[in-house]
Amino acid sequence: MKNIKKYTTPLLLFFSVLLLSFLMVSCGSVPQTISKDTYKVYKKQAKEGNSTAMLKIANAFKGDMFTSGEYRDYKNAIKWYSEAMAASSAQKVPAARELFEIYMTGSEDIPRDLEAARKWLNIVADSMDLHMYYQDNTDLYLMDIFDTYKEATKTEASAESQFLLARYFLEFEIDYVTGMKFLDKAAVTDSVRYSQNVNYLKAKWQFFRNRRSDFIEDMAFAYQKDKAHQVMKRFAEEGSELAKLEYANYLVHQAENPQNVKEETEKLLRNFVVAKYANKEHQLKATYLAALVQEGKDHVIAFRKLYALKNKNFSEEQFPYMDNAIDEYKEIANQLETLTGLGKLTKERPMFIDIPLEMPKYYQHYQGDIRPLVAVKDAITTPENIEFLTPTNVEKYKQTLLEQVDDIFGKADTPSELYSFKNALEKDKFFEPLAKPYLDSLIQKRLDIKGLVQEDLVYEYEKGRLENTTFYNLEEGRKFIENLSRRNDLDPEPVAKSRWSRKPTKQEPRKNALLKRAKVKVLEDIYGDSPTIKQIEELNKTVPRYSWLAPEGREWAVGLKGNSDSWFTGIIEVSKTRTQYFYEVKRFGDSDRFLMEIKSIKNNRSNNAYSTNLEVEKMVKKGSESGDVEGYNVTIFGAKYQTYGWKQSKTDFFRVICKPNTNKLENAVCTGYMALNRDKSFSDDFLRKHNVSSNSQKDAIRAVVRYFILEMHQNLGIR
């Protein structure tokens, strides 16, 4: 028994060690990142020569960027990548890319080997672009990772190189752990500049690691980036410049209309777009993003800054995604070099709407009127437009405009045009280089030829200015009239009838005529041609309070009660009864319904004779696409007086069609008691004849009311 005990223990130990060794080999030969059943399927396919299955097995042994070290088996991965490449040349590039990552990262059994990594990456570089382009970060070129690694692993390594190397490992999806390690190093080396950006990148990649299922089937990082926008936003608010840039890019490209996120984007990018910002690539990309949210002139100004910045710091081939924006700016910039090009742009693009340059009128020298040219000059020399058009271009435009002055003077023919020309040259320093000969003699010679004096010019000018001015409120009108009343150069000096006559010839003062017209025009512009009843009543309460409108403004307001489209009156006389009938018609709001009231006047006594409603229906010409009115169908409803007033009938009416292009109204259609007691003593010609000078609703109503009173006067009055 002792001998048995002596040999049993070593024998059991031997078999235990053998079994453990077998299990270790067995476990090592199966990838830890996929199931055994999946591995068996791939293994079977690989034995049949399937290179794709070999590559999948190799990838399973290698793992992805997030795979922990204990689950990686680089030795077996290298073996299977070699077999995949031997089985098919199609697997050479994808296998080479993975082998580059293996040797770039290294492990316990396969140490990091930069030269081997470079060898495999060179194979990849022959077949695919190794650049990583960003609109919100520094671009990366994978072949530069080796130099960056050497810089980042020096004893006195800079935080910039450490941070950059971390980006290579993370954004090319090489190795998460290595990327995090160098981020931490950068934060330690220069915490002031890099701590916020390091914290942001770590949080963002932790976000991706927690969602590593999103990276299956080689889904590119760019497709996942928008999912991290909440992380971007949080760290942008905490001050990370990298988060600000990336979040601004997210906002601009996710917005249906980039202008909708203008305020938030500009706030995020304001530190990047200043001239002193150190990172020129970040500055350029921030300028591009800021330009995308602009519109109109700011859009062009922003792209001009982008173009200048790119030309100064980068080659033409870099950042090709900016080419469309820069080409658009170049096209506009080329056109802006000449006034003709500017004229074309003002016609084609809404952003130039404040520059009144109409080239057909410009080429015709504005038919002798210098004011449009002055308006163009004033528009292009505003501070906003000088920045927009550039000072150099504005100086070119000004010189071109000055070249038009002589041709404009040649076409100036009316007193108003000559006065505008003289006034512009006297008061605007812009014309100073060429004003002297015109002011000294040329203008006076033109006046002598036409038999005009200075006052003729001033009067015609002011009259034209009045008619071309639109008043939007009473205060504007008051200022205009007060300025006009102070003018003393509108009327010429009185001229004696002859040299023997002491009394000058009296002429109606021009100033008074202009003031009268101005007082009425102010009210016409504000209240329109057809004010409502409410507006007319308001006018007659308001106007008397303003002495500067008296008397013409007051008279106009009072006149609206008797002869406006909404409120008008008239008198019809029935000679056989020696009675006059005064009628008043008032519109209901903006409708085509009116209140008609009639009073009879006889023996200097006035009595209520009738009160009812009338309606008007427009008759449109057949086949007219523009809705031309052929006439009006006017209906006067019957009414009877009862103790409390006039009661209108819904069924009894007097209806007439009025067509202004004919000389007579059509026969009246009467229903109910309206058909009774009609005065037939008048001839049809007298009854229905009417004089309508215009195709207006008011004139049609007047004609029908006259017809109604002449034929129905026996029914008028309280009975």
XYZ file of N, CA, C and O in Angstrom, residues 27-168:
568
model
N -8.649 25.908 -25.755
C -9.320 27.202 -25.583
C -8.662 28.262 -26.426
O -9.306 29.127 -26.973
N -7.353 28.204 -26.558
C -6.653 29.217 -27.337
C -6.956 29.123 -28.802
O -6.786 30.073 -29.542
N -7.356 27.984 -29.267
C -7.586 27.813 -30.698
C -8.999 28.207 -31.103
O -9.326 28.158 -32.275
N -9.845 28.587 -30.161
C -11.213 29.013 -30.463
C -11.342 30.498 -30.125
O -11.021 30.897 -29.002
N -11.778 31.316 -31.067
C -11.923 32.756 -30.785
C -12.910 32.980 -29.643
O -13.926 32.295 -29.542
N -12.611 33.945 -28.803
C -13.463 34.245 -27.667
C -14.571 35.259 -28.007
O -15.398 35.576 -27.153
N -14.560 35.789 -29.235
C -15.510 36.852 -29.586
C -16.713 36.338 -30.362
O -17.623 37.119 -30.671
N -16.709 35.045 -30.727
C -17.862 34.459 -31.404
C -18.188 33.126 -30.749
O -17.381 32.564 -30.018
N -19.363 32.595 -31.042
C -19.766 31.324 -30.436
C -19.026 30.163 -31.094
O -18.520 30.272 -32.214
N -18.974 29.045 -30.371
C -18.308 27.859 -30.911
C -19.008 27.341 -32.153
O -18.374 26.877 -33.102
N -20.333 27.424 -32.140
C -21.081 26.936 -33.312
C -20.753 27.774 -34.549
O -20.578 27.236 -35.652
N -20.676 29.083 -34.352
C -20.324 29.954 -35.488
C -18.915 29.639 -35.970
O -18.647 29.587 -37.182
N -18.018 29.438 -35.004
C -16.634 29.118 -35.363
C -16.566 27.825 -36.164
O -15.818 27.721 -37.150
N -17.350 26.818 -35.756
C -17.345 25.539 -36.481
C -17.789 25.716 -37.929
O -17.237 25.112 -38.840
N -18.802 26.570 -38.112
C -19.283 26.814 -39.474
C -18.186 27.460 -40.307
O -17.905 27.054 -41.443
N -17.548 28.523 -39.737
C -16.459 29.203 -40.460
C -15.308 28.250 -40.735
O -14.700 28.272 -41.815
N -14.994 27.397 -39.721
C -13.868 26.477 -39.842
C -14.110 25.480 -40.973
O -13.205 25.194 -41.780
N -15.331 24.994 -41.045
C -15.670 24.054 -42.113
C -15.527 24.719 -43.481
O -14.969 24.133 -44.424
N -16.027 25.967 -43.590
C -15.936 26.695 -44.850
C -14.479 26.984 -45.198
O -14.081 26.925 -46.375
N -13.674 27.299 -44.185
C -12.266 27.592 -44.423
C -11.529 26.363 -44.949
O -10.671 26.466 -45.848
N -11.856 25.180 -44.394
C -11.220 23.952 -44.876
C -11.534 23.678 -46.338
O -10.780 23.034 -47.054
N -12.695 24.206 -46.770
C -13.095 24.041 -48.168
C -12.472 25.107 -49.073
O -12.772 25.178 -50.265
N -11.611 25.972 -48.461
C -10.909 26.982 -49.250
C -11.601 28.322 -49.341
O -11.209 29.171 -50.152
N -12.596 28.553 -48.507
C -13.339 29.819 -48.541
C -12.511 30.906 -47.844
O -12.386 30.918 -46.627
N -11.937 31.848 -48.623
C -11.063 32.879 -48.055
C -11.836 33.863 -47.183
O -11.287 34.419 -46.225
N -13.113 34.099 -47.504
C -13.916 35.007 -46.693
C -14.109 34.446 -45.293
O -14.047 35.178 -44.295
N -14.334 33.142 -45.198
C -14.474 32.498 -43.888
C -13.170 32.587 -43.110
O -13.168 32.807 -41.893
N -12.036 32.435 -43.819
C -10.738 32.569 -43.158
C -10.579 33.962 -42.564
O -10.088 34.129 -41.444
N -10.991 34.990 -43.335
C -10.879 36.371 -42.863
C -11.772 36.594 -41.646
O -11.378 37.281 -40.689
N -12.957 36.001 -41.646
C -13.863 36.150 -40.511
C -13.289 35.507 -39.257
O -13.424 36.046 -38.149
N -12.627 34.351 -39.418
C -12.002 33.695 -38.264
C -10.874 34.569 -37.737
O -10.726 34.772 -36.521
N -10.079 35.121 -38.675
C -8.973 35.997 -38.267
C -9.511 37.205 -37.503
O -8.958 37.595 -36.457
N -10.565 37.806 -38.014
C -11.154 38.975 -37.347
C -11.679 38.610 -35.967
O -11.611 39.414 -35.028
N -12.217 37.406 -35.848
C -12.737 36.961 -34.551
C -11.604 36.805 -33.544
O -11.756 37.139 -32.357
N -10.457 36.277 -33.983
C -9.306 36.167 -33.085
C -8.764 37.555 -32.718
O -8.356 37.782 -31.589
N -8.782 38.457 -33.681
C -8.220 39.793 -33.438
C -9.134 40.646 -32.551
O -8.677 41.364 -31.670
N -10.446 40.581 -32.797
C -11.379 41.446 -32.086
C -11.456 42.824 -32.731
O -10.738 43.123 -33.687
N -12.348 43.668 -32.198
C -12.457 45.035 -32.731
C -11.746 46.001 -31.793
O -11.052 45.584 -30.868
N -11.937 47.296 -32.017
C -11.207 48.299 -31.242
C -11.575 48.273 -29.762
O -10.798 48.718 -28.914
N -12.767 47.757 -29.446
C -13.228 47.747 -28.061
C -12.932 46.427 -27.336
O -13.200 46.311 -26.141
N -12.396 45.422 -28.044
C -12.170 44.093 -27.448
C -11.062 44.150 -26.403
O -9.992 44.735 -26.648
N -11.308 43.546 -25.233
C -10.306 43.520 -24.167
C -9.146 42.614 -24.551
O -9.299 41.673 -25.352
N -7.977 42.858 -23.930
C -6.769 42.117 -24.279
C -6.892 40.627 -24.071
O -6.370 39.827 -24.852
N -7.615 40.216 -23.008
C -7.711 38.779 -22.720
C -8.543 38.027 -23.748
O -8.492 36.791 -23.799
N -9.307 38.741 -24.541
C -10.112 38.084 -25.570
C -9.458 38.124 -26.949
O -10.019 37.649 -27.919
N -8.275 38.725 -27.017
C -7.574 38.813 -28.296
C -6.540 37.691 -28.408
O -5.878 37.338 -27.429
N -6.393 37.168 -29.592
C -5.381 36.135 -29.868
C -4.702 36.526 -31.170
O -5.092 36.110 -32.257
N -3.683 37.408 -31.054
C -3.048 37.952 -32.244
C -2.283 36.893 -33.037
O -2.211 36.971 -34.268
N -1.723 35.882 -32.337
C -0.961 34.849 -33.057
C -1.861 34.094 -34.021
O -1.538 33.902 -35.197
N -3.000 33.630 -33.510
C -3.934 32.917 -34.387
C -4.519 33.848 -35.444
O -4.783 33.428 -36.566
N -4.729 35.115 -35.084
C -5.245 36.064 -36.064
C -4.274 36.205 -37.222
O -4.668 36.175 -38.404
N -2.958 36.352 -36.924
C -1.944 36.493 -37.982
C -1.927 35.255 -38.860
O -1.837 35.338 -40.099
N -2.037 34.080 -38.229
C -2.034 32.824 -38.982
C -3.188 32.786 -39.984
O -3.013 32.479 -41.172
N -4.378 33.137 -39.523
C -5.553 33.063 -40.407
C -5.548 34.178 -41.466
O -6.018 33.972 -42.596
N -4.998 35.363 -41.132
C -4.884 36.414 -42.155
C -3.947 35.955 -43.258
O -4.201 36.195 -44.455
N -2.866 35.280 -42.863
C -1.911 34.769 -43.858
C -2.580 33.739 -44.754
O -2.390 33.740 -45.985
N -3.373 32.862 -44.152
C -4.054 31.843 -44.945
C -5.090 32.477 -45.877
O -5.265 32.039 -47.023
N -5.782 33.497 -45.386
C -6.790 34.167 -46.220
C -6.134 34.828 -47.426
O -6.647 34.750 -48.558
N -4.977 35.489 -47.210
C -4.287 36.144 -48.317
C -3.737 35.119 -49.295
O -3.739 35.350 -50.518
N -3.278 33.966 -48.761
C -2.765 32.915 -49.639
C -3.888 32.296 -50.462
O -3.687 31.898 -51.617
N -5.068 32.227 -49.883
C -6.200 31.607 -50.571
C -6.776 32.506 -51.657
O -7.283 32.016 -52.676
N -6.717 33.819 -51.453
C -7.309 34.731 -52.445
C -6.646 36.102 -52.351
O -6.535 36.674 -51.263
N -6.240 36.644 -53.507
C -5.630 37.981 -53.533
C -6.642 39.063 -53.147
O -6.259 40.160 -52.746
N -7.949 38.758 -53.261
C -8.982 39.734 -52.912
C -8.953 40.075 -51.428
O -9.465 41.116 -51.008
N -8.361 39.176 -50.605
C -8.318 39.405 -49.160
C -7.054 40.130 -48.720
O -6.886 40.412 -47.527
N -6.202 40.483 -49.679
C -4.917 41.070 -49.299
C -5.079 42.422 -48.611
O -4.486 42.671 -47.557
N -5.877 43.302 -49.197
C -6.022 44.652 -48.635
C -6.743 44.635 -47.286
O -6.249 45.219 -46.313
N -7.928 43.964 -47.176
C -8.569 43.950 -45.851
C -7.726 43.272 -44.789
O -7.703 43.718 -43.625
N -6.999 42.214 -45.161
C -6.137 41.548 -44.183
C -4.967 42.447 -43.804
O -4.578 42.515 -42.631
N -4.397 43.143 -44.792
C -3.277 44.043 -44.514
C -3.696 45.140 -43.544
O -2.920 45.545 -42.668
N -4.916 45.665 -43.699
C -5.397 46.707 -42.790
C -5.448 46.177 -41.358
O -5.052 46.865 -40.411
N -5.953 44.948 -41.177
C -6.052 44.375 -39.830
C -4.674 44.063 -39.266
O -4.426 44.252 -38.072
N -3.748 43.603 -40.117
C -2.385 43.319 -39.654
C -1.682 44.604 -39.229
O -0.911 44.612 -38.266
N -1.947 45.688 -39.958
C -1.409 46.994 -39.533
C -1.873 47.306 -38.114
O -1.074 47.740 -37.270
N -3.147 47.089 -37.817
C -3.673 47.399 -36.489
C -3.047 46.499 -35.427
O -2.776 46.957 -34.305
N -2.824 45.240 -35.780
C -2.215 44.310 -34.818
C -0.822 44.792 -34.426
O -0.477 44.894 -33.242
N 0.011 45.098 -35.432
C 1.389 45.496 -35.138
C 1.472 46.919 -34.577
O 2.429 47.257 -33.893
N 0.457 47.748 -34.872
C 0.450 49.105 -34.334
C 0.067 49.097 -32.858
O 0.541 49.921 -32.073
N -0.763 48.110 -32.479
C -1.235 48.032 -31.095
C -0.325 47.150 -30.241
O 0.092 47.531 -29.153
N -0.020 45.941 -30.746
C 0.811 45.002 -30.009
C 0.057 44.326 -28.880
O -1.037 44.750 -28.490
N 0.653 43.252 -28.368
C 0.073 42.521 -27.232
C 1.204 41.812 -26.503
O 2.383 41.986 -26.838
N 0.851 40.970 -25.519
C 1.894 40.274 -24.760
C 2.683 39.315 -25.642
O 3.893 39.177 -25.497
N 1.976 38.650 -26.559
C 2.680 37.667 -27.381
C 3.149 38.234 -28.727
O 4.033 37.678 -29.365
N 2.577 39.341 -29.135
C 3.000 40.004 -30.376
C 3.331 41.457 -30.028
O 2.441 42.294 -29.893
N 4.597 41.770 -29.867
C 4.955 43.140 -29.464
C 4.675 44.156 -30.582
O 4.575 43.789 -31.758
N 4.511 45.414 -30.184
C 4.289 46.495 -31.171
C 5.496 46.563 -32.094
O 6.643 46.550 -31.669
N 5.241 46.661 -33.403
C 6.310 46.695 -34.406
C 5.920 47.734 -35.452
O 5.129 47.458 -36.361
N 6.469 48.948 -35.327
C 6.070 50.042 -36.213
C 6.465 49.784 -37.664
O 5.732 50.164 -38.590
N 7.611 49.156 -37.871
C 8.040 48.895 -39.246
C 7.122 47.879 -39.922
O 6.772 48.017 -41.102
N 6.753 46.841 -39.181
C 5.817 45.857 -39.741
C 4.466 46.518 -40.007
O 3.829 46.274 -41.047
N 4.043 47.371 -39.086
C 2.770 48.073 -39.273
C 2.824 48.956 -40.516
O 1.871 49.019 -41.310
N 3.974 49.647 -40.707
C 4.122 50.520 -41.883
C 4.093 49.692 -43.171
O 3.494 50.104 -44.173
N 4.721 48.506 -43.132
C 4.742 47.652 -44.325
C 3.324 47.278 -44.751
O 2.959 47.395 -45.932
N 2.524 46.868 -43.785
C 1.157 46.461 -44.130
C 0.292 47.662 -44.519
O -0.556 47.565 -45.412
N 0.517 48.801 -43.891
C -0.285 49.982 -44.236
C 0.047 50.487 -45.640
O -0.825 51.012 -46.342
N 1.308 50.322 -46.052
C 1.677 50.712 -47.418
C 0.893 49.914 -48.454
O 0.527 50.434 -49.511
N 0.632 48.667 -48.155
C -0.173 47.843 -49.068
C -1.588 48.401 -49.160
O -2.173 48.492 -50.243
N -2.121 48.799 -48.008
C -3.472 49.370 -47.980
C -3.501 50.692 -48.750
O -4.442 50.983 -49.495
N -2.451 51.502 -48.568
C -2.411 52.834 -49.185
C -2.443 52.770 -50.699
O -2.901 53.722 -51.359
N -1.980 51.688 -51.266
C -1.992 51.555 -52.731
C -3.397 51.364 -53.279
O -3.631 51.546 -54.476
N -4.338 50.977 -52.422
C -5.682 50.629 -52.900
C -6.788 51.520 -52.357
O -7.902 51.495 -52.874
N -6.532 52.301 -51.316
C -7.606 53.106 -50.740
C -7.048 54.388 -50.129
O -5.862 54.480 -49.817
N -7.927 55.376 -50.011
C -7.548 56.666 -49.444
C -7.478 56.546 -47.926
O -8.420 56.074 -47.289
N -6.364 56.949 -47.355
C -6.170 56.833 -45.916
C -6.425 58.152 -45.186
O -6.047 58.306 -44.033
N -7.057 59.103 -45.874
C -7.399 60.373 -45.234
C -8.731 60.264 -44.500
O -9.635 59.547 -44.935
N -8.832 60.983 -43.431
C -10.097 61.136 -42.716
C -10.419 62.634 -42.742
O -9.713 63.450 -42.156
N -11.500 62.980 -43.484
C -11.842 64.393 -43.652
C -12.954 64.789 -42.683
O -13.913 64.052 -42.475
N -12.826 65.979 -42.123
C -13.809 66.480 -41.171
C -14.225 67.897 -41.547
O -13.428 68.669 -42.086
N -15.469 68.236 -41.223
C -15.893 69.628 -41.320
C -15.879 70.293 -39.950
O -16.236 71.463 -39.825
N -15.464 69.526 -38.932
C -15.512 70.061 -37.574
C -14.294 69.685 -36.738
O -14.331 69.749 -35.521
N -13.197 69.273 -37.405
C -12.003 68.897 -36.670
C -10.823 68.868 -37.636
O -11.005 68.997 -38.851
N -9.633 68.667 -37.082
C -8.448 68.583 -37.924
C -8.485 67.298 -38.739
O -8.749 66.218 -38.201
N -8.215 67.402 -40.042
C -8.173 66.213 -40.896
C -7.008 65.313 -40.478
O -5.975 65.785 -39.981
N -7.176 64.015 -40.696
C -6.146 63.038 -40.344
C -5.719 62.250 -41.585
O -6.543 61.960 -42.458
N -4.423 61.897 -41.619
C -3.885 61.043 -42.690
C -3.175 59.895 -42.001
O -2.197 60.089 -41.272
N -3.653 58.690 -42.201
C -3.213 57.553 -41.404
C -1.720 57.272 -41.547
O -1.088 56.777 -40.604
N -1.118 57.585 -42.686
C 0.314 57.337 -42.853
C 1.149 58.197 -41.901
O 2.320 57.887 -41.646
N 0.536 59.267 -41.368
C 1.273 60.130 -40.430
C 1.275 59.589 -39.014
O 1.895 60.183 -38.125
N 0.614 58.474 -38.769
C 0.506 57.956 -37.404
C 1.863 57.551 -36.838
O 2.114 57.680 -35.637
N 2.774 57.128 -37.715
C 4.076 56.650 -37.232
C 4.916 57.811 -36.695
O 5.506 57.706 -35.614
N 4.963 58.905 -37.434
C 5.701 60.080 -36.946
C 5.039 60.640 -35.689
O 5.730 61.063 -34.750
N 3.701 60.630 -35.675
C 2.981 61.136 -34.507
C 3.279 60.271 -33.287
O 3.447 60.785 -32.171
N 3.373 58.956 -33.507
C 3.659 58.037 -32.395
C 5.036 58.324 -31.801
O 5.204 58.362 -30.569
N 6.009 58.547 -32.675
C 7.366 58.831 -32.180
C 7.390 60.117 -31.361
O 8.046 60.199 -30.322
N 6.642 61.141 -31.832
C 6.602 62.411 -31.109
C 5.879 62.261 -29.775
O 6.291 62.822 -28.757
N 4.809 61.487 -29.777
C 3.980 61.367 -28.576
C 4.611 60.498 -27.507
O 4.206 60.559 -26.337
N 5.605 59.683 -27.873
C 6.218 58.773 -26.894
C 7.593 59.253 -26.437
O 8.295 58.535 -25.715
N 7.976 60.451 -26.856
C 9.226 61.022 -26.361
C 9.094 61.367 -24.878
O 7.994 61.540 -24.356
N 10.258 61.525 -24.247
C 10.251 61.882 -22.826
C 9.575 63.227 -22.603
O 8.783 63.407 -21.679
N 9.875 64.193 -23.471
C 9.291 65.532 -23.364
C 8.201 65.716 -24.426
O 8.163 66.734 -25.123
N 7.342 64.745 -24.555
C 6.299 64.798 -25.593
C 5.331 65.945 -25.319
O 5.031 66.263 -24.163
N 4.851 66.532 -26.395
C 3.880 67.616 -26.257
C 2.471 67.051 -26.101
O 2.164 65.954 -26.591
N 1.646 67.815 -25.425
C 0.241 67.409 -25.280
C -0.443 67.353 -26.641
O -1.335 66.527 -26.866
N -0.021 68.216 -27.549
C -0.629 68.238 -28.877
C -0.420 66.917 -29.600
O -1.351 66.356 -30.189
N 0.842 66.376 -29.552
C 1.125 65.105 -30.232
C 0.403 63.952 -29.542
O -0.092 63.028 -30.202
N 0.311 63.982 -28.224
C -0.381 62.918 -27.489
C -1.880 62.927 -27.809
O -2.485 61.868 -28.022
N -2.459 64.119 -27.859
C -3.878 64.240 -28.173
C -4.154 63.783 -29.608
O -5.132 63.077 -29.872
N -3.247 64.148 -30.518
C -3.414 63.761 -31.916
C -3.294 62.246 -32.090
O -4.077 61.631 -32.827
N -2.344 61.632 -31.403
C -2.187 60.182 -31.502
C -3.427 59.475 -30.967
O -3.879 58.468 -31.544
N -3.992 59.982 -29.883
C -5.224 59.399 -29.349
C -6.325 59.436 -30.401
O -7.081 58.468 -30.565
N -6.429 60.544 -31.124
C -7.443 60.640 -32.178
C -7.215 59.597 -33.270
O -8.171 59.000 -33.789
N -5.950 59.373 -33.640
C -5.663 58.345 -34.649
C -6.178 56.987 -34.191
O -6.841 56.263 -34.953
